[in-house]
Amino acid sequence: MRDYYSIKMRATLEGKHVSGVERIVTKEKIPEVVSQLPLRPNQFDFMNIKIEKLNQINFIEKSLNVKTIKVESVEMANNVALEILQTVGIHRELAEIYIKMLHTGAATDKGNMRGAMIVSLKGERLEKDKDRGVRTVNVDFENREEVTKLLKEKGYTERTVDALALSTKNLYYPDILAEYCISDQPDYTTGYVATKTTYYRILNLKDYGNPKGGRIYFVKEDTDIDRLYQYLETKAFLIKTLGDLE
Ligand code: PML
């Protein structure tokens, strides 16, 4: 078994987060990946790069399938998202409450949470800290360059690559039933809903100019929260191939 290393980069400008990257690579690839990181943000005054050898690596054969849904209004887009969530057993009224929170700032100070919100089928918030939320880390595509090229050819973005990897790890966990996501970038209005099989990429999921965003993980009622945190924040995964693209 080969050794794998996690490379994590975080850049800020005047104390504000401007860029973050996470990669999992073999030792030979470290110099190449690290040398590209300072070119990622347009501007920064602080950059932290952490390289860590992983104790264990797990593999997922295929990413979720990707399906794009184009609708014209934010209202219609969220209606589609709610319908998808309903197909996996999530009550519409309950999902609506938390989705609205993401669009208006889900942290206690009405800013963005740093990680994802966890909501049970009963509608309970299960994160240990409601401002921090939970962060899914330690996931990448084994063949990242190829996957990125393929997705870009189809009109997807680098954000899709990262989000698809992250949601594939999330949905691989039996207790996570679905995920809803909108970006916290004001000009990035494409979001997604992920279910066990599919990453539904939904255009116009949030209003242009809205700086609010984040993720909701919908989980089974009896989810063991410590185990879920451990999975999301520590287990490392490489995804071998892309699922079907539409
Ligand atoms: C997509 O383009 O596929 C949606 C990506 C959403 C990314 C959210 C984020 O992390 O900014």
PDB file of C-alpha atoms and ligand atoms in Angstrom:
ATOM      1  CA  MET A   1       0.000   0.000   0.000  1.00  0.00           C
ATOM      2  CA  ARG A   2       1.345   3.422  -0.961  1.00  0.00           C
ATOM      3  CA  ASP A   3       1.634   6.285   1.500  1.00  0.00           C
ATOM      4  CA  TYR A   4      -0.691   9.228   1.061  1.00  0.00           C
ATOM      5  CA  TYR A   5      -0.403  12.783   2.332  1.00  0.00           C
ATOM      6  CA  SER A   6      -3.044  15.367   2.986  1.00  0.00           C
ATOM      7  CA  ILE A   7      -2.207  18.914   1.875  1.00  0.00           C
ATOM      8  CA  LYS A   8      -4.404  21.649   3.263  1.00  0.00           C
ATOM      9  CA  MET A   9      -4.082  25.320   2.340  1.00  0.00           C
ATOM     10  CA  ARG A  10      -5.930  28.238   3.892  1.00  0.00           C
ATOM     11  CA  ALA A  11      -5.436  31.852   2.839  1.00  0.00           C
ATOM     12  CA  THR A  12      -6.789  35.048   4.349  1.00  0.00           C
ATOM     13  CA  LEU A  13      -6.770  38.750   3.503  1.00  0.00           C
ATOM     14  CA  GLU A  14      -7.140  41.202   6.376  1.00  0.00           C
ATOM     15  CA  GLY A  15      -8.344  38.367   8.550  1.00  0.00           C
ATOM     16  CA  LYS A  16     -11.018  37.188   6.084  1.00  0.00           C
ATOM     17  CA  HIS A  17     -10.947  33.747   4.491  1.00  0.00           C
ATOM     18  CA  VAL A  18     -10.239  34.057   0.738  1.00  0.00           C
ATOM     19  CA  SER A  19      -9.206  30.577  -0.354  1.00  0.00           C
ATOM     20  CA  GLY A  20      -8.980  27.005   0.875  1.00  0.00           C
ATOM     21  CA  VAL A  21      -7.702  23.872  -0.838  1.00  0.00           C
ATOM     22  CA  GLU A  22      -7.485  20.294   0.188  1.00  0.00           C
ATOM     23  CA  ARG A  23      -5.692  17.552  -1.721  1.00  0.00           C
ATOM     24  CA  ILE A  24      -4.670  13.978  -1.012  1.00  0.00           C
ATOM     25  CA  VAL A  25      -1.603  12.894  -2.962  1.00  0.00           C
ATOM     26  CA  THR A  26       1.349  10.528  -2.974  1.00  0.00           C
ATOM     27  CA  LYS A  27       4.715  11.840  -1.759  1.00  0.00           C
ATOM     28  CA  GLU A  28       6.148  12.501  -5.270  1.00  0.00           C
ATOM     29  CA  LYS A  29       3.277  14.865  -6.080  1.00  0.00           C
ATOM     30  CA  ILE A  30       3.697  17.082  -3.002  1.00  0.00           C
ATOM     31  CA  PRO A  31       6.166  19.623  -4.544  1.00  0.00           C
ATOM     32  CA  GLU A  32       4.027  20.125  -7.659  1.00  0.00           C
ATOM     33  CA  VAL A  33       0.798  20.622  -5.702  1.00  0.00           C
ATOM     34  CA  VAL A  34       2.363  22.877  -3.071  1.00  0.00           C
ATOM     35  CA  SER A  35       4.047  25.094  -5.682  1.00  0.00           C
ATOM     36  CA  GLN A  36       0.655  25.895  -7.238  1.00  0.00           C
ATOM     37  CA  LEU A  37      -1.084  26.889  -4.021  1.00  0.00           C
ATOM     38  CA  PRO A  38       0.155  30.523  -3.773  1.00  0.00           C
ATOM     39  CA  LEU A  39      -1.350  31.119  -7.240  1.00  0.00           C
ATOM     40  CA  ARG A  40      -4.855  30.121  -6.138  1.00  0.00           C
ATOM     41  CA  PRO A  41      -6.146  33.257  -4.400  1.00  0.00           C
ATOM     42  CA  ASN A  42      -6.106  36.571  -6.319  1.00  0.00           C
ATOM     43  CA  GLN A  43      -4.871  38.294  -3.195  1.00  0.00           C
ATOM     44  CA  PHE A  44      -3.836  37.204   0.262  1.00  0.00           C
ATOM     45  CA  ASP A  45      -1.723  38.427   3.151  1.00  0.00           C
ATOM     46  CA  PHE A  46      -1.542  35.142   5.020  1.00  0.00           C
ATOM     47  CA  MET A  47      -1.283  31.569   3.767  1.00  0.00           C
ATOM     48  CA  ASN A  48      -0.982  28.429   5.813  1.00  0.00           C
ATOM     49  CA  ILE A  49      -0.030  25.130   4.156  1.00  0.00           C
ATOM     50  CA  LYS A  50      -0.209  21.947   6.195  1.00  0.00           C
ATOM     51  CA  ILE A  51       1.123  18.593   4.982  1.00  0.00           C
ATOM     52  CA  GLU A  52       0.266  15.523   6.963  1.00  0.00           C
ATOM     53  CA  LYS A  53       0.901  11.842   6.337  1.00  0.00           C
ATOM     54  CA  LEU A  54      -2.348   9.886   6.527  1.00  0.00           C
ATOM     55  CA  ASN A  55      -2.425   6.811   8.740  1.00  0.00           C
ATOM     56  CA  GLN A  56      -5.052   5.153   6.644  1.00  0.00           C
ATOM     57  CA  ILE A  57      -6.666   5.686   3.283  1.00  0.00           C
ATOM     58  CA  ASN A  58     -10.045   4.359   2.128  1.00  0.00           C
ATOM     59  CA  PHE A  59     -11.327   4.177  -1.427  1.00  0.00           C
ATOM     60  CA  ILE A  60     -14.721   4.910  -2.916  1.00  0.00           C
ATOM     61  CA  GLU A  61     -15.145   3.352  -6.380  1.00  0.00           C
ATOM     62  CA  LYS A  62     -17.339   6.030  -7.966  1.00  0.00           C
ATOM     63  CA  SER A  63     -18.522   9.530  -7.201  1.00  0.00           C
ATOM     64  CA  LEU A  64     -22.204  10.381  -7.146  1.00  0.00           C
ATOM     65  CA  ASN A  65     -23.782  10.790 -10.576  1.00  0.00           C
ATOM     66  CA  VAL A  66     -24.149  14.405 -11.657  1.00  0.00           C
ATOM     67  CA  LYS A  67     -27.369  15.835 -13.034  1.00  0.00           C
ATOM     68  CA  THR A  68     -27.881  19.512 -13.860  1.00  0.00           C
ATOM     69  CA  ILE A  69     -31.204  21.225 -13.335  1.00  0.00           C
ATOM     70  CA  LYS A  70     -31.820  24.583 -14.944  1.00  0.00           C
ATOM     71  CA  VAL A  71     -34.695  26.667 -13.746  1.00  0.00           C
ATOM     72  CA  GLU A  72     -35.143  30.383 -14.014  1.00  0.00           C
ATOM     73  CA  SER A  73     -35.964  31.636 -10.567  1.00  0.00           C
ATOM     74  CA  VAL A  74     -34.560  31.078  -7.111  1.00  0.00           C
ATOM     75  CA  GLU A  75     -38.021  30.152  -5.937  1.00  0.00           C
ATOM     76  CA  MET A  76     -38.423  27.463  -8.620  1.00  0.00           C
ATOM     77  CA  ALA A  77     -34.905  26.153  -7.942  1.00  0.00           C
ATOM     78  CA  ASN A  78     -35.605  25.769  -4.237  1.00  0.00           C
ATOM     79  CA  ASN A  79     -38.901  24.142  -5.012  1.00  0.00           C
ATOM     80  CA  VAL A  80     -37.048  21.509  -7.061  1.00  0.00           C
ATOM     81  CA  ALA A  81     -34.570  21.076  -4.182  1.00  0.00           C
ATOM     82  CA  LEU A  82     -37.403  20.539  -1.714  1.00  0.00           C
ATOM     83  CA  GLU A  83     -39.054  17.994  -4.012  1.00  0.00           C
ATOM     84  CA  ILE A  84     -35.800  16.025  -4.252  1.00  0.00           C
ATOM     85  CA  LEU A  85     -35.410  16.123  -0.474  1.00  0.00           C
ATOM     86  CA  GLN A  86     -38.984  14.867  -0.086  1.00  0.00           C
ATOM     87  CA  THR A  87     -38.197  11.824  -2.245  1.00  0.00           C
ATOM     88  CA  VAL A  88     -35.710  10.694   0.404  1.00  0.00           C
ATOM     89  CA  GLY A  89     -38.121  11.218   3.301  1.00  0.00           C
ATOM     90  CA  ILE A  90     -37.315  14.770   4.419  1.00  0.00           C
ATOM     91  CA  HIS A  91     -40.392  16.791   5.318  1.00  0.00           C
ATOM     92  CA  ARG A  92     -40.832  19.831   3.169  1.00  0.00           C
ATOM     93  CA  GLU A  93     -41.822  22.230   5.981  1.00  0.00           C
ATOM     94  CA  LEU A  94     -38.883  21.134   8.072  1.00  0.00           C
ATOM     95  CA  ALA A  95     -36.360  21.483   5.240  1.00  0.00           C
ATOM     96  CA  GLU A  96     -37.772  24.901   4.373  1.00  0.00           C
ATOM     97  CA  ILE A  97     -37.005  26.265   7.854  1.00  0.00           C
ATOM     98  CA  TYR A  98     -33.324  25.328   7.701  1.00  0.00           C
ATOM     99  CA  ILE A  99     -32.847  26.256   4.047  1.00  0.00           C
ATOM    100  CA  LYS A 100     -34.195  29.714   4.839  1.00  0.00           C
ATOM    101  CA  MET A 101     -31.669  29.964   7.677  1.00  0.00           C
ATOM    102  CA  LEU A 102     -28.784  29.269   5.261  1.00  0.00           C
ATOM    103  CA  HIS A 103     -30.002  31.995   2.900  1.00  0.00           C
ATOM    104  CA  THR A 104     -30.208  34.556   5.694  1.00  0.00           C
ATOM    105  CA  GLY A 105     -27.163  33.551   7.794  1.00  0.00           C
ATOM    106  CA  ALA A 106     -27.342  30.428   9.933  1.00  0.00           C
ATOM    107  CA  ALA A 107     -24.813  31.382  12.639  1.00  0.00           C
ATOM    108  CA  THR A 108     -25.990  32.946  15.890  1.00  0.00           C
ATOM    109  CA  ASP A 109     -24.718  36.390  14.769  1.00  0.00           C
ATOM    110  CA  LYS A 110     -26.548  35.984  11.412  1.00  0.00           C
ATOM    111  CA  GLY A 111     -23.260  35.384   9.599  1.00  0.00           C
ATOM    112  CA  ASN A 112     -22.307  32.117   7.936  1.00  0.00           C
ATOM    113  CA  MET A 113     -21.591  29.003   9.965  1.00  0.00           C
ATOM    114  CA  ARG A 114     -18.009  27.803   9.470  1.00  0.00           C
ATOM    115  CA  GLY A 115     -19.101  24.227   8.746  1.00  0.00           C
ATOM    116  CA  ALA A 116     -22.317  22.359   8.019  1.00  0.00           C
ATOM    117  CA  MET A 117     -25.539  22.186   9.955  1.00  0.00           C
ATOM    118  CA  ILE A 118     -26.759  18.687  10.874  1.00  0.00           C
ATOM    119  CA  VAL A 119     -30.520  18.185  10.922  1.00  0.00           C
ATOM    120  CA  SER A 120     -32.328  14.978  11.879  1.00  0.00           C
ATOM    121  CA  LEU A 121     -35.509  13.701  10.247  1.00  0.00           C
ATOM    122  CA  LYS A 122     -37.348  14.905  13.346  1.00  0.00           C
ATOM    123  CA  GLY A 123     -36.037  18.407  12.688  1.00  0.00           C
ATOM    124  CA  GLU A 124     -33.501  18.568  15.513  1.00  0.00           C
ATOM    125  CA  ARG A 125     -30.217  20.444  15.042  1.00  0.00           C
ATOM    126  CA  LEU A 126     -27.459  18.057  16.074  1.00  0.00           C
ATOM    127  CA  GLU A 127     -24.179  19.985  15.658  1.00  0.00           C
ATOM    128  CA  LYS A 128     -22.067  20.217  18.788  1.00  0.00           C
ATOM    129  CA  ASP A 129     -21.440  23.917  18.149  1.00  0.00           C
ATOM    130  CA  LYS A 130     -24.001  25.899  16.176  1.00  0.00           C
ATOM    131  CA  ASP A 131     -21.519  28.448  14.818  1.00  0.00           C
ATOM    132  CA  ARG A 132     -18.739  26.049  13.935  1.00  0.00           C
ATOM    133  CA  GLY A 133     -20.942  23.269  12.544  1.00  0.00           C
ATOM    134  CA  VAL A 134     -19.158  20.208  11.188  1.00  0.00           C
ATOM    135  CA  ARG A 135     -16.537  20.175   8.446  1.00  0.00           C
ATOM    136  CA  THR A 136     -16.056  17.362   5.976  1.00  0.00           C
ATOM    137  CA  VAL A 137     -12.346  17.021   5.220  1.00  0.00           C
ATOM    138  CA  ASN A 138      -9.861  14.457   3.909  1.00  0.00           C
ATOM    139  CA  VAL A 139     -11.391  13.618   0.566  1.00  0.00           C
ATOM    140  CA  ASP A 140     -10.113  13.952  -3.000  1.00  0.00           C
ATOM    141  CA  PHE A 141     -10.286  12.273  -6.402  1.00  0.00           C
ATOM    142  CA  GLU A 142      -7.488   9.799  -7.028  1.00  0.00           C
ATOM    143  CA  ASN A 143      -7.134  11.173 -10.519  1.00  0.00           C
ATOM    144  CA  ARG A 144      -7.932  14.777  -9.843  1.00  0.00           C
ATOM    145  CA  GLU A 145      -6.451  16.312 -13.009  1.00  0.00           C
ATOM    146  CA  GLU A 146      -8.403  13.983 -15.281  1.00  0.00           C
ATOM    147  CA  VAL A 147     -11.669  14.466 -13.358  1.00  0.00           C
ATOM    148  CA  THR A 148     -11.245  18.256 -13.398  1.00  0.00           C
ATOM    149  CA  LYS A 149     -10.564  18.240 -17.141  1.00  0.00           C
ATOM    150  CA  LEU A 150     -13.632  16.115 -17.824  1.00  0.00           C
ATOM    151  CA  LEU A 151     -15.918  18.214 -15.661  1.00  0.00           C
ATOM    152  CA  LYS A 152     -14.620  21.487 -17.073  1.00  0.00           C
ATOM    153  CA  GLU A 153     -15.175  20.250 -20.626  1.00  0.00           C
ATOM    154  CA  LYS A 154     -18.821  19.774 -19.693  1.00  0.00           C
ATOM    155  CA  GLY A 155     -19.062  23.313 -18.326  1.00  0.00           C
ATOM    156  CA  TYR A 156     -18.660  22.507 -14.660  1.00  0.00           C
ATOM    157  CA  THR A 157     -16.249  24.405 -12.432  1.00  0.00           C
ATOM    158  CA  GLU A 158     -13.428  23.660 -10.007  1.00  0.00           C
ATOM    159  CA  ARG A 159     -15.994  24.229  -7.265  1.00  0.00           C
ATOM    160  CA  THR A 160     -18.011  21.323  -8.667  1.00  0.00           C
ATOM    161  CA  VAL A 161     -14.946  19.077  -8.392  1.00  0.00           C
ATOM    162  CA  ASP A 162     -14.490  19.926  -4.699  1.00  0.00           C
ATOM    163  CA  ALA A 163     -18.185  19.843  -3.867  1.00  0.00           C
ATOM    164  CA  LEU A 164     -18.717  16.539  -5.682  1.00  0.00           C
ATOM    165  CA  ALA A 165     -15.845  14.925  -3.776  1.00  0.00           C
ATOM    166  CA  LEU A 166     -17.118  16.272  -0.467  1.00  0.00           C
ATOM    167  CA  SER A 167     -20.733  15.240  -1.018  1.00  0.00           C
ATOM    168  CA  THR A 168     -19.650  11.791  -2.252  1.00  0.00           C
ATOM    169  CA  LYS A 169     -17.855  11.246   1.072  1.00  0.00           C
ATOM    170  CA  ASN A 170     -20.861  12.590   2.978  1.00  0.00           C
ATOM    171  CA  LEU A 171     -23.441  10.430   1.259  1.00  0.00           C
ATOM    172  CA  TYR A 172     -21.230   7.346   1.572  1.00  0.00           C
ATOM    173  CA  TYR A 173     -21.995   7.471   5.296  1.00  0.00           C
ATOM    174  CA  PRO A 174     -25.131   5.376   5.917  1.00  0.00           C
ATOM    175  CA  ASP A 175     -26.790   7.865   8.292  1.00  0.00           C
ATOM    176  CA  ILE A 176     -26.536  10.866   5.953  1.00  0.00           C
ATOM    177  CA  LEU A 177     -29.606  10.861   3.733  1.00  0.00           C
ATOM    178  CA  ALA A 178     -29.164  14.076   1.801  1.00  0.00           C
ATOM    179  CA  GLU A 179     -27.267  17.329   1.618  1.00  0.00           C
ATOM    180  CA  TYR A 180     -28.300  20.830   0.552  1.00  0.00           C
ATOM    181  CA  CYS A 181     -25.654  23.423  -0.329  1.00  0.00           C
ATOM    182  CA  ILE A 182     -25.367  27.002  -1.492  1.00  0.00           C
ATOM    183  CA  SER A 183     -22.040  28.800  -1.831  1.00  0.00           C
ATOM    184  CA  ASP A 184     -21.102  31.708   0.403  1.00  0.00           C
ATOM    185  CA  GLN A 185     -19.671  33.515  -2.649  1.00  0.00           C
ATOM    186  CA  PRO A 186     -22.125  36.301  -3.573  1.00  0.00           C
ATOM    187  CA  ASP A 187     -21.726  35.709  -7.330  1.00  0.00           C
ATOM    188  CA  TYR A 188     -21.885  31.896  -7.276  1.00  0.00           C
ATOM    189  CA  THR A 189     -25.564  31.078  -7.459  1.00  0.00           C
ATOM    190  CA  THR A 190     -25.345  27.408  -8.482  1.00  0.00           C
ATOM    191  CA  GLY A 191     -25.879  25.059  -5.577  1.00  0.00           C
ATOM    192  CA  TYR A 192     -26.801  21.419  -5.170  1.00  0.00           C
ATOM    193  CA  VAL A 193     -28.806  18.776  -3.421  1.00  0.00           C
ATOM    194  CA  ALA A 194     -27.126  15.394  -3.054  1.00  0.00           C
ATOM    195  CA  THR A 195     -28.842  12.094  -2.387  1.00  0.00           C
ATOM    196  CA  LYS A 196     -27.398   8.569  -2.129  1.00  0.00           C
ATOM    197  CA  THR A 197     -27.061   8.271  -5.910  1.00  0.00           C
ATOM    198  CA  THR A 198     -27.024  11.733  -7.380  1.00  0.00           C
ATOM    199  CA  TYR A 199     -25.509  15.203  -7.108  1.00  0.00           C
ATOM    200  CA  TYR A 200     -28.286  17.437  -8.441  1.00  0.00           C
ATOM    201  CA  ARG A 201     -26.542  20.597  -9.520  1.00  0.00           C
ATOM    202  CA  ILE A 202     -29.190  23.306  -9.440  1.00  0.00           C
ATOM    203  CA  LEU A 203     -28.746  26.651 -11.188  1.00  0.00           C
ATOM    204  CA  ASN A 204     -30.101  29.809  -9.525  1.00  0.00           C
ATOM    205  CA  LEU A 205     -30.400  28.186  -6.109  1.00  0.00           C
ATOM    206  CA  LYS A 206     -29.666  31.493  -4.407  1.00  0.00           C
ATOM    207  CA  ASP A 207     -30.004  35.191  -5.156  1.00  0.00           C
ATOM    208  CA  TYR A 208     -27.103  36.854  -6.965  1.00  0.00           C
ATOM    209  CA  GLY A 209     -25.204  39.096  -4.550  1.00  0.00           C
ATOM    210  CA  ASN A 210     -26.204  37.215  -1.414  1.00  0.00           C
ATOM    211  CA  PRO A 211     -23.062  36.550   0.679  1.00  0.00           C
ATOM    212  CA  LYS A 212     -24.832  33.940   2.794  1.00  0.00           C
ATOM    213  CA  GLY A 213     -24.339  30.234   2.233  1.00  0.00           C
ATOM    214  CA  GLY A 214     -23.488  26.892   3.761  1.00  0.00           C
ATOM    215  CA  ARG A 215     -24.499  23.257   3.933  1.00  0.00           C
ATOM    216  CA  ILE A 216     -27.143  21.158   5.641  1.00  0.00           C
ATOM    217  CA  TYR A 217     -26.623  17.444   6.238  1.00  0.00           C
ATOM    218  CA  PHE A 218     -29.929  15.642   6.739  1.00  0.00           C
ATOM    219  CA  VAL A 219     -29.421  12.554   8.908  1.00  0.00           C
ATOM    220  CA  LYS A 220     -31.377   9.627  10.333  1.00  0.00           C
ATOM    221  CA  GLU A 221     -33.020  10.159  13.712  1.00  0.00           C
ATOM    222  CA  ASP A 222     -30.802   7.781  15.661  1.00  0.00           C
ATOM    223  CA  THR A 223     -27.492   9.037  14.268  1.00  0.00           C
ATOM    224  CA  ASP A 224     -24.572   8.691  16.676  1.00  0.00           C
ATOM    225  CA  ILE A 225     -23.117  12.198  16.550  1.00  0.00           C
ATOM    226  CA  ASP A 226     -19.640  11.383  17.866  1.00  0.00           C
ATOM    227  CA  ARG A 227     -19.198   8.691  15.236  1.00  0.00           C
ATOM    228  CA  LEU A 228     -20.484  11.000  12.524  1.00  0.00           C
ATOM    229  CA  TYR A 229     -17.983  13.734  13.505  1.00  0.00           C
ATOM    230  CA  GLN A 230     -15.209  11.203  13.583  1.00  0.00           C
ATOM    231  CA  TYR A 231     -16.078   9.991  10.078  1.00  0.00           C
ATOM    232  CA  LEU A 232     -16.429  13.440   8.539  1.00  0.00           C
ATOM    233  CA  GLU A 233     -13.458  15.088  10.217  1.00  0.00           C
ATOM    234  CA  THR A 234     -10.889  12.309  10.313  1.00  0.00           C
ATOM    235  CA  LYS A 235     -11.468   9.407   7.875  1.00  0.00           C
ATOM    236  CA  ALA A 236      -9.576   9.842   4.605  1.00  0.00           C
ATOM    237  CA  PHE A 237     -11.013   8.879   1.218  1.00  0.00           C
ATOM    238  CA  LEU A 238      -9.892   8.835  -2.370  1.00  0.00           C
ATOM    239  CA  ILE A 239     -12.584   8.539  -5.035  1.00  0.00           C
ATOM    240  CA  LYS A 240     -11.466   6.396  -7.958  1.00  0.00           C
ATOM    241  CA  THR A 241     -13.763   7.449 -10.810  1.00  0.00           C
ATOM    242  CA  LEU A 242     -16.531   9.795 -11.791  1.00  0.00           C
ATOM    243  CA  GLY A 243     -20.135   8.658 -11.730  1.00  0.00           C
ATOM    244  CA  ASP A 244     -22.380   9.312 -14.727  1.00  0.00           C
ATOM    245  CA  LEU A 245     -22.504  12.870 -16.008  1.00  0.00           C
ATOM    246  CA  GLU A 246     -25.572  14.361 -17.575  1.00  0.00           C
TER     247      GLU A 246
HETATM  248  C1  PML B   1     -21.509  23.402  -8.442  1.00  0.00           C
HETATM  249  O1  PML B   1     -21.128  24.269  -9.227  1.00  0.00           O
HETATM  250  O2  PML B   1     -21.488  22.199  -8.733  1.00  0.00           O
HETATM  251  C2  PML B   1     -22.009  23.826  -7.072  1.00  0.00           C
HETATM  252  C3  PML B   1     -20.890  23.980  -6.160  1.00  0.00           C
HETATM  253  C4  PML B   1     -21.270  24.606  -4.858  1.00  0.00           C
HETATM  254  C5  PML B   1     -20.022  24.930  -4.102  1.00  0.00           C
HETATM  255  C6  PML B   1     -20.287  25.539  -2.800  1.00  0.00           C
HETATM  256  C7  PML B   1     -19.033  26.053  -2.202  1.00  0.00           C
HETATM  257  O3  PML B   1     -18.363  25.274  -1.515  1.00  0.00           O
HETATM  258  O4  PML B   1     -18.696  27.207  -2.440  1.00  0.00           O
END
